[in-house]
Short mmCIF file of C-alpha atoms in Angstrom, two decimals:
data_model
loop_
_atom_site.label_atom_id
_atom_site.label_comp_id
_atom_site.label_asym_id
_atom_site.label_seq_id
_atom_site.Cartn_x
_atom_site.Cartn_y
_atom_site.Cartn_z
CA MET A 1 -71.24 38.62 87.20
CA LYS A 2 -75.45 39.03 87.54
CA ARG A 3 -74.81 42.86 86.80
CA ARG A 4 -75.08 41.96 83.38
CA ASP A 5 -78.02 39.84 83.36
CA PHE A 6 -80.10 42.85 84.79
CA ILE A 7 -79.52 45.52 82.20
CA LYS A 8 -79.14 43.14 79.31
CA GLY A 9 -79.97 44.86 76.23
CA SER A 10 -78.61 48.32 77.41
CA VAL A 11 -75.25 48.42 75.67
CA ALA A 12 -76.95 47.00 72.42
CA ALA A 13 -79.87 49.45 72.69
CA VAL A 14 -77.79 52.65 73.02
CA PRO A 15 -74.67 54.38 71.54
CA GLY A 16 -71.70 55.00 73.96
CA SER A 17 -72.48 58.63 73.99
CA VAL A 18 -75.80 58.46 74.77
CA ALA A 19 -75.11 55.61 77.31
CA LEU A 20 -72.97 58.44 79.11
CA GLN A 21 -76.13 60.06 79.91
CA MET A 22 -78.27 57.47 80.83
CA LEU A 23 -76.60 55.92 83.81
CA GLY A 24 -79.97 56.70 85.63
CA THR A 25 -82.09 55.40 83.57
CA ARG A 26 -80.82 52.25 81.91
CA PHE A 27 -83.95 49.81 83.30
CA ALA A 28 -85.70 51.54 80.85
CA LEU A 29 -83.81 50.66 78.28
CA ALA A 30 -83.78 46.96 78.52
CA GLN A 31 -84.90 45.03 75.97
CA THR A 32 -85.59 41.53 75.11
CA ALA A 33 -82.36 39.38 75.32
CA ASP A 34 -80.92 38.29 71.82
CA PHE A 35 -78.23 35.83 73.42
CA GLY A 36 -79.29 33.71 75.80
CA SER A 37 -75.26 32.82 76.78
CA ASP A 38 -71.75 33.70 76.10
CA ILE A 39 -71.94 30.75 73.16
CA ASP A 40 -74.59 32.28 71.78
CA VAL A 41 -72.84 36.00 71.20
CA LEU A 42 -69.83 33.70 70.11
CA ASN A 43 -71.84 31.71 67.65
CA TYR A 44 -73.31 34.67 66.31
CA ALA A 45 -69.73 36.34 65.93
CA LEU A 46 -68.28 33.33 64.30
CA THR A 47 -71.07 33.53 61.64
CA LEU A 48 -69.70 37.32 60.70
CA GLU A 49 -66.26 36.11 60.64
CA TYR A 50 -66.79 33.15 58.37
CA LEU A 51 -68.56 35.48 56.00
CA GLU A 52 -65.57 37.93 56.59
CA ALA A 53 -62.70 35.26 56.11
CA GLU A 54 -64.75 33.67 52.96
CA PHE A 55 -65.46 37.44 51.94
CA TYR A 56 -61.33 38.10 51.54
CA ARG A 57 -60.71 34.56 50.31
CA GLN A 58 -62.60 34.73 47.14
CA GLY A 59 -61.64 38.47 46.97
CA ASN A 60 -57.77 38.43 47.25
CA ALA A 61 -58.07 35.58 44.80
CA ALA A 62 -59.39 37.24 42.29
CA ASN A 63 -56.50 40.04 41.80
CA LEU A 64 -57.93 42.91 41.76
CA LEU A 65 -54.98 44.66 43.81
CA THR A 66 -51.80 45.23 43.65
CA GLY A 67 -49.36 47.09 46.13
CA LYS A 68 -49.76 48.30 49.61
CA GLU A 69 -53.69 47.41 48.84
CA ALA A 70 -53.22 43.94 48.47
CA THR A 71 -50.88 43.41 51.14
CA TYR A 72 -53.34 45.39 53.32
CA LEU A 73 -56.28 43.04 51.98
CA ALA A 74 -54.29 39.96 52.50
CA LYS A 75 -53.34 40.94 56.34
CA ILE A 76 -57.11 41.52 57.34
CA GLY A 77 -57.97 38.40 55.27
CA ALA A 78 -55.57 37.00 57.69
CA ASP A 79 -57.23 38.50 60.73
CA GLU A 80 -60.41 37.33 60.06
CA ASN A 81 -59.09 33.74 59.66
CA ALA A 82 -57.60 34.13 63.07
CA HIS A 83 -60.88 35.51 64.41
CA VAL A 84 -62.44 32.28 63.21
CA SER A 85 -60.18 29.82 64.81
CA ALA A 86 -59.87 31.83 68.10
CA ILE A 87 -63.60 31.82 68.15
CA THR A 88 -64.28 28.12 67.29
CA GLN A 89 -61.89 27.22 69.88
CA THR A 90 -63.29 29.29 72.62
CA VAL A 91 -66.84 28.14 71.77
CA GLN A 92 -65.54 24.45 72.16
CA LYS A 93 -63.81 25.17 75.41
CA LEU A 94 -66.94 26.62 76.47
CA GLY A 95 -68.92 23.40 76.00
CA GLY A 96 -70.58 24.69 73.24
CA THR A 97 -71.16 23.90 68.96
CA PRO A 98 -69.66 25.92 66.86
CA VAL A 99 -71.74 27.21 64.33
CA PRO A 100 -70.63 25.55 60.55
CA SER A 101 -70.02 27.92 57.81
CA PRO A 102 -72.58 29.78 55.86
CA ALA A 103 -72.96 29.31 52.52
CA VAL A 104 -72.30 33.02 51.09
CA ASP A 105 -73.08 35.04 47.71
CA PHE A 106 -71.25 38.11 47.54
CA ALA A 107 -73.29 38.74 43.82
CA ASP A 108 -70.48 41.46 42.06
CA SER A 109 -68.50 42.30 45.08
CA PHE A 110 -65.20 41.14 42.80
CA SER A 111 -66.21 42.84 39.53
CA SER A 112 -63.44 45.61 40.62
CA ARG A 113 -60.99 46.90 43.02
CA ASP A 114 -63.58 49.50 43.94
CA ASN A 115 -66.45 47.03 44.45
CA PHE A 116 -64.35 44.58 46.59
CA LEU A 117 -63.22 47.49 48.66
CA LYS A 118 -66.63 49.08 49.10
CA THR A 119 -67.97 45.89 49.93
CA SER A 120 -65.08 45.37 52.86
CA HIS A 121 -65.94 48.68 54.21
CA THR A 122 -69.20 47.73 54.71
CA PHE A 123 -68.47 44.50 56.51
CA GLU A 124 -65.81 45.76 58.84
CA ASN A 125 -67.96 48.78 59.76
CA LEU A 126 -70.94 45.97 60.09
CA GLY A 127 -68.59 44.13 62.20
CA VAL A 128 -67.69 47.32 64.63
CA GLN A 129 -71.18 47.69 65.35
CA ALA A 130 -72.07 43.81 65.61
CA TYR A 131 -69.18 43.28 68.22
CA LEU A 132 -70.10 46.70 70.23
CA GLY A 133 -74.07 45.78 70.17
CA ALA A 134 -73.28 42.38 71.52
CA ALA A 135 -70.66 43.02 74.34
CA GLY A 136 -72.91 44.13 76.82
CA PHE A 137 -74.57 40.50 76.60
CA ILE A 138 -70.96 38.92 77.73
CA LYS A 139 -70.44 37.34 80.86
CA ASP A 140 -67.38 35.76 80.94
CA LYS A 141 -64.45 38.42 81.44
CA ASP A 142 -62.29 36.67 79.49
CA VAL A 143 -64.40 36.11 76.45
CA LEU A 144 -65.03 39.83 76.89
CA GLN A 145 -61.50 40.76 76.81
CA ALA A 146 -61.51 38.68 73.48
CA ALA A 147 -64.38 39.99 71.92
CA ALA A 148 -62.95 43.71 72.58
CA GLY A 149 -59.92 42.99 71.29
CA ILE A 150 -61.24 41.84 67.95
CA PHE A 151 -63.78 44.75 67.91
CA GLY A 152 -60.70 47.10 68.04
CA VAL A 153 -59.04 45.21 64.97
CA GLU A 154 -62.12 45.43 62.70
CA ALA A 155 -62.13 49.09 63.40
CA ARG A 156 -58.94 49.34 62.16
CA HIS A 157 -59.71 47.13 59.29
CA ALA A 158 -62.56 49.94 58.27
CA ALA A 159 -60.46 52.92 58.73
CA VAL A 160 -58.21 51.61 56.51
CA VAL A 161 -60.21 50.17 53.95
CA GLY A 162 -61.96 53.70 54.09
CA ASN A 163 -59.11 55.69 53.72
CA LEU A 164 -58.04 53.45 50.39
CA LEU A 165 -61.33 54.50 49.05
CA ASN A 166 -60.31 58.16 49.97
CA LEU A 167 -63.46 58.47 51.38
CA GLU A 168 -64.18 61.61 53.64
CA PRO A 169 -62.15 61.34 56.72
CA GLU A 170 -65.34 62.23 59.40
CA GLY A 171 -68.20 59.43 57.64
CA GLY A 172 -66.01 57.03 55.97
CA VAL A 173 -62.38 56.86 57.40
CA TYR A 174 -63.82 57.28 61.34
CA MET A 175 -67.57 56.95 62.23
CA GLY A 176 -67.45 60.13 64.89
CA PRO A 177 -65.89 60.17 68.14
CA ASN A 178 -67.69 57.23 69.75
CA GLU A 179 -68.53 53.99 67.45
CA THR A 180 -71.92 52.85 67.32
CA PRO A 181 -73.46 49.70 68.56
CA LYS A 182 -76.19 47.79 66.33
CA THR A 183 -78.75 44.95 67.52
CA LYS A 184 -78.63 41.74 66.24
CA ALA A 185 -81.78 42.30 64.48
CA GLN A 186 -79.94 45.37 62.74
CA VAL A 187 -76.86 43.23 61.61
CA LEU A 188 -78.59 40.50 60.46
CA ALA A 189 -80.58 42.54 58.11
CA ALA A 190 -77.61 43.84 56.62
CA ALA A 191 -75.67 40.92 56.31
CA GLY A 192 -78.62 38.90 55.25
CA PRO A 193 -78.23 39.49 51.25
CA PHE A 194 -74.93 37.74 51.46
CA ILE A 195 -76.12 34.15 53.40
CA LYS A 196 -77.72 31.94 51.41
CA THR A 197 -78.18 28.93 53.95
CA ALA A 198 -78.12 29.82 57.20
CA SER A 199 -75.90 27.27 59.72
CA ALA A 200 -78.25 24.95 61.86
CA ALA A 201 -76.38 24.36 64.91
CA ALA A 202 -76.46 26.79 66.92
CA GLY A 203 -79.94 26.08 68.32
CA GLY A 204 -82.61 27.63 66.19
CA ALA A 205 -83.57 31.02 64.12
CA ALA A 206 -82.89 33.06 67.60
CA THR A 207 -79.15 32.73 67.05
CA THR A 208 -78.42 32.22 63.97
CA LEU A 209 -78.20 34.40 60.70
CA MET B 1 -41.72 50.77 73.75
CA SER B 2 -39.13 52.54 75.47
CA LYS B 3 -38.52 55.94 77.15
CA GLN B 4 -36.37 57.08 74.74
CA GLU B 5 -39.08 57.02 71.80
CA LEU B 6 -41.23 58.80 73.86
CA PHE B 7 -39.72 62.55 74.07
CA ASP B 8 -36.14 61.22 75.07
CA GLY B 9 -38.03 60.31 78.55
CA LYS B 10 -38.29 64.18 79.16
CA PRO B 11 -41.69 64.61 81.33
CA VAL B 12 -44.28 66.08 79.40
CA MET B 13 -47.00 65.88 81.61
CA VAL B 14 -47.55 68.16 85.14
CA PHE B 15 -50.40 67.47 87.08
CA THR B 16 -51.97 70.23 89.17
CA LYS B 17 -53.21 68.67 92.27
CA GLU B 18 -50.65 65.63 93.48
CA THR B 19 -54.04 63.58 94.17
CA ASP B 20 -54.79 63.33 90.35
CA ARG B 21 -51.01 62.56 89.67
CA ARG B 22 -51.14 59.62 91.93
CA ASN B 23 -54.64 58.43 90.73
CA PHE B 24 -53.18 58.39 87.19
CA LEU B 25 -49.78 56.41 88.58
CA ARG B 26 -52.07 54.48 90.41
CA TRP B 27 -53.76 53.38 87.11
CA ALA B 28 -51.12 53.45 84.94
CA GLY B 29 -49.54 50.87 87.07
CA ILE B 30 -46.76 52.84 88.42
CA VAL B 31 -46.47 51.52 91.86
CA GLY B 32 -44.44 53.38 94.28
CA VAL B 33 -47.56 54.97 95.95
CA GLY B 34 -48.82 53.37 99.21
CA ALA B 35 -51.20 51.06 98.40
CA GLY B 36 -53.17 51.82 101.35
CA LEU B 37 -53.52 55.39 100.06
CA ALA B 38 -54.20 54.63 96.93
CA VAL B 39 -57.13 52.00 98.02
CA THR B 40 -59.22 54.97 99.54
CA GLY B 41 -60.10 56.48 96.13
CA VAL B 42 -58.37 59.89 96.34
CA GLY B 43 -59.77 62.31 94.58
CA VAL B 44 -63.08 60.50 93.93
CA GLY B 45 -64.58 59.53 97.03
CA GLY B 46 -67.09 61.89 99.45
CA LYS B 47 -69.44 63.20 97.26
CA GLN B 48 -72.16 60.03 96.10
CA PRO B 49 -75.30 60.94 97.86
CA ALA B 50 -76.80 58.01 100.24
CA GLY B 51 -77.73 55.11 97.46
CA ALA B 52 -75.87 55.86 94.87
CA GLN B 53 -74.08 53.11 93.66
CA THR B 54 -71.23 54.14 91.19
CA ASP B 55 -68.15 51.91 91.95
CA GLU B 56 -65.15 54.50 92.94
CA ASN B 57 -63.15 52.01 90.78
CA ASP B 58 -64.92 52.85 87.68
CA LEU B 59 -64.44 56.58 88.68
CA GLU B 60 -60.81 56.15 88.79
CA ILE B 61 -60.35 54.26 85.35
CA LEU B 62 -62.59 57.17 83.53
CA ASN B 63 -60.54 60.07 85.13
CA TYR B 64 -57.21 57.56 84.16
CA ALA B 65 -58.48 57.70 80.74
CA LEU B 66 -59.43 61.41 80.85
CA THR B 67 -55.87 61.88 81.50
CA LEU B 68 -54.74 60.10 78.75
CA GLU B 69 -57.47 61.98 76.58
CA TYR B 70 -56.33 65.33 77.36
CA LEU B 71 -52.95 64.46 76.81
CA GLU B 72 -54.10 63.58 73.43
CA ALA B 73 -56.18 66.39 72.85
CA GLU B 74 -53.33 69.02 73.44
CA PHE B 75 -50.66 67.48 71.58
CA TYR B 76 -53.24 67.58 68.42
CA ARG B 77 -54.24 70.92 69.29
CA GLN B 78 -50.70 71.94 69.14
CA GLY B 79 -49.71 70.28 65.96
CA LEU B 80 -52.54 71.25 63.86
CA ALA B 81 -52.03 75.01 65.18
CA GLY B 82 -48.92 74.89 63.19
CA PRO B 83 -48.22 74.22 59.53
CA ILE B 84 -46.72 70.88 59.22
CA LEU B 85 -49.85 68.85 58.18
CA SER B 86 -51.31 69.55 54.84
CA GLY B 87 -53.62 67.65 52.39
CA ARG B 88 -55.00 64.39 52.77
CA GLU B 89 -52.87 63.92 55.96
CA ARG B 90 -54.02 67.42 57.73
CA ALA B 91 -57.78 66.05 56.67
CA LEU B 92 -57.00 62.83 58.46
CA VAL B 93 -55.87 64.17 61.57
CA GLU B 94 -58.44 67.01 62.07
CA PRO B 95 -60.76 65.01 63.09
CA ILE B 96 -58.95 63.14 65.70
CA LEU B 97 -58.52 66.30 67.29
CA ASP B 98 -62.29 66.67 67.43
CA HIS B 99 -62.47 63.06 68.97
CA GLU B 100 -60.10 63.41 71.60
CA ASN B 101 -62.03 66.82 72.34
CA ALA B 102 -65.12 64.75 72.56
CA HIS B 103 -63.99 62.41 74.22
CA VAL B 104 -62.52 64.92 77.31
CA SER B 105 -65.95 66.29 77.48
CA SER B 106 -68.10 63.17 77.80
CA LEU B 107 -65.70 61.65 80.21
CA THR B 108 -65.67 64.68 82.20
CA ALA B 109 -69.37 64.54 81.82
CA THR B 110 -69.74 61.33 82.93
CA VAL B 111 -67.08 61.26 86.04
CA LYS B 112 -69.44 64.49 87.09
CA LYS B 113 -72.73 62.36 86.47
CA LEU B 114 -71.10 59.65 89.07
CA ASN B 115 -70.70 62.54 91.11
CA GLY B 116 -66.97 62.20 91.39
CA THR B 117 -64.56 65.08 90.69
CA PRO B 118 -62.70 65.10 87.46
CA VAL B 119 -59.15 65.34 87.27
CA ASP B 120 -58.04 68.48 86.26
CA LYS B 121 -56.40 69.15 83.17
CA PRO B 122 -52.28 68.65 83.78
CA ARG B 123 -49.88 71.07 82.46
CA PHE B 124 -48.06 69.47 79.22
CA LYS B 125 -44.25 70.11 77.92
CA PHE B 126 -43.73 69.40 74.63
CA PRO B 127 -39.99 69.13 73.75
CA GLU B 128 -38.69 71.26 71.13
CA GLY B 129 -39.35 70.21 67.42
CA THR B 130 -42.30 68.13 68.28
CA PHE B 131 -44.37 70.19 66.24
CA THR B 132 -42.05 71.39 63.46
CA ASP B 133 -40.76 68.36 62.53
CA LYS B 134 -43.72 66.21 60.53
CA ALA B 135 -42.41 62.86 60.92
CA LYS B 136 -41.79 63.18 64.63
CA PHE B 137 -45.05 64.62 65.00
CA LEU B 138 -46.89 61.48 63.09
CA GLU B 139 -44.97 59.36 64.90
CA THR B 140 -45.57 60.60 68.18
CA ALA B 141 -49.49 60.29 67.47
CA ARG B 142 -48.93 56.94 66.53
CA THR B 143 -47.42 56.06 69.76
CA PHE B 144 -50.15 57.80 71.67
CA GLU B 145 -52.92 56.41 69.52
CA GLU B 146 -51.29 52.82 70.13
CA LEU B 147 -51.22 53.35 74.01
CA GLY B 148 -54.59 54.66 74.29
CA VAL B 149 -56.01 51.63 72.91
CA SER B 150 -53.82 49.28 75.05
CA ALA B 151 -54.71 51.59 77.93
CA TYR B 152 -58.16 51.02 76.69
CA HIS B 153 -58.24 47.29 76.70
CA GLY B 154 -56.22 46.89 79.57
CA GLN B 155 -59.33 47.99 81.70
CA VAL B 156 -62.05 46.19 79.98
CA THR B 157 -62.11 43.52 82.59
CA GLN B 158 -61.68 46.02 85.09
CA ILE B 159 -65.03 48.27 84.75
CA LYS B 160 -68.10 47.29 86.48
CA ALA B 161 -71.23 48.98 85.26
CA ASP B 162 -72.27 48.38 81.97
CA PRO B 163 -72.89 51.61 80.46
CA ILE B 164 -69.35 52.96 81.51
CA LEU B 165 -67.81 49.60 79.77
CA ALA B 166 -70.01 50.73 76.54
CA ALA B 167 -68.90 54.17 76.74
CA ALA B 168 -65.46 53.21 76.74
CA ALA B 169 -65.64 50.57 74.26
CA ALA B 170 -66.94 53.08 71.99
CA ILE B 171 -64.07 55.56 72.47
CA ALA B 172 -61.67 52.69 72.21
CA GLY B 173 -62.50 51.55 68.51
CA VAL B 174 -62.11 55.12 67.43
CA GLU B 175 -58.78 54.93 69.16
CA SER B 176 -58.10 51.76 66.64
CA ARG B 177 -58.99 53.66 63.83
CA HIS B 178 -56.72 56.55 64.69
CA ALA B 179 -54.12 54.05 65.38
CA ALA B 180 -54.65 52.62 62.32
CA ILE B 181 -54.24 55.17 60.50
CA LEU B 182 -51.41 56.71 61.94
CA GLN B 183 -49.54 53.41 61.42
CA ASP B 184 -50.46 53.84 57.63
CA LEU B 185 -49.22 57.60 57.55
CA THR B 186 -46.14 56.70 59.11
CA GLY B 187 -45.69 53.32 56.95
CA GLY B 188 -45.99 51.49 60.00
CA ASP B 189 -48.18 47.95 60.58
CA PRO B 190 -52.23 49.10 60.47
CA PHE B 191 -52.91 45.59 61.90
CA PRO B 192 -50.40 44.57 64.13
CA ALA B 193 -52.10 41.85 65.60
CA PRO B 194 -55.49 40.15 65.18
CA VAL B 195 -56.56 41.21 68.07
CA GLU B 196 -56.05 44.05 70.17
CA MET B 197 -53.84 43.62 72.99
CA PRO B 198 -54.34 45.38 76.58
CA LYS B 199 -50.97 46.59 78.10
CA SER B 200 -49.58 44.89 81.04
CA LYS B 201 -48.88 46.97 84.06
CA GLU B 202 -44.97 46.60 83.39
CA GLN B 203 -45.68 48.05 79.81
CA VAL B 204 -47.89 50.56 80.76
CA LEU B 205 -45.37 51.90 83.21
CA GLU B 206 -42.44 51.81 80.13
CA ALA B 207 -44.88 53.66 78.12
CA ALA B 208 -46.28 56.37 80.91
CA LYS B 209 -43.26 57.16 82.71
CA PRO B 210 -41.54 60.08 80.24
CA PHE B 211 -45.12 61.34 80.25
CA ILE B 212 -45.32 62.37 83.88
CA ASP B 213 -43.41 65.00 86.25
CA ALA B 214 -43.28 62.33 88.93
#
């Protein structure tokens, strides 16, 4: 898997549509590696999944939704719990130490149905972009398959919640013909306000939120 | 997914070149073409300049994806040409056509960029009623989208070049959005599993057979 080593950063830095045109110039796009190993990527993902899982635990407990909306958001919460479990087990299987769940603060996200769904929509799209931005750093094919599989489900969540909010189809339900990645720095900036204390077990600031 | 669910098993896709059909069948996991023939990289070889490192395997995957995108784009083009969808349903499906067309364009451009030969657009024959019965149209769309999702995820570990993987993943995520919305519109489950499932060769075989005039 050396091919992934020497072009680290290219996936994070370039939207897929642009990447298609950049096949001959990818070296120019390489940037400082955000992740030193698959375990680093997985712990980054685990922190985001913990954030989402706790968000839905609190939100679904607030009884803001009914009917199909309640069913969908319960399903989404269960998916995030499954992601936490799967990633935790994978980190352990690879010999790493899973990061603990961060302390979180969702402010007024659960003051209304709209706020719950709007914050959910933000988290899900952020998750999509985080996975796409980190995928290029993953070296193990099984880990890549799993990460891609989670990424796709986050996209499902984002689309359906966007539709529950009756957002514009393009730009609200769908985000164009290609998903766009975010770098770790961009993701951390977006998630930061919801994190009260960073988890400390992932090897320092470079790999924790 | 059974043949009966997809156009009652009638062929809907006709390739204009035998090599295109063989390539698609190969990547759909349909065995029956001589393995020796398939591994020579039918349809993509012979155009690489000295020094190019494009992997023929990646080109074939791109052409496989392109064939599926052609199928989707033509399906939505015909469906949206008629009056069966309106209101929010129509608003949700119109961008899907735009996306599939964009995928066809970007995949075609990428294959060319890699000095490969893009697969020709197949001819499609959709059964009577596909575009006149709203429920049938939406259910078929849902089937196509779920097939697209599982097809892309089935290739994740096969793609060698990172930029191609990035592009394919960026498309796959959009197909997941489409699939979820169409599940919602048809009363299905938008979240059938906590992770997207790649289709095995046998599963893709079952799903792809009815599309192809083999």
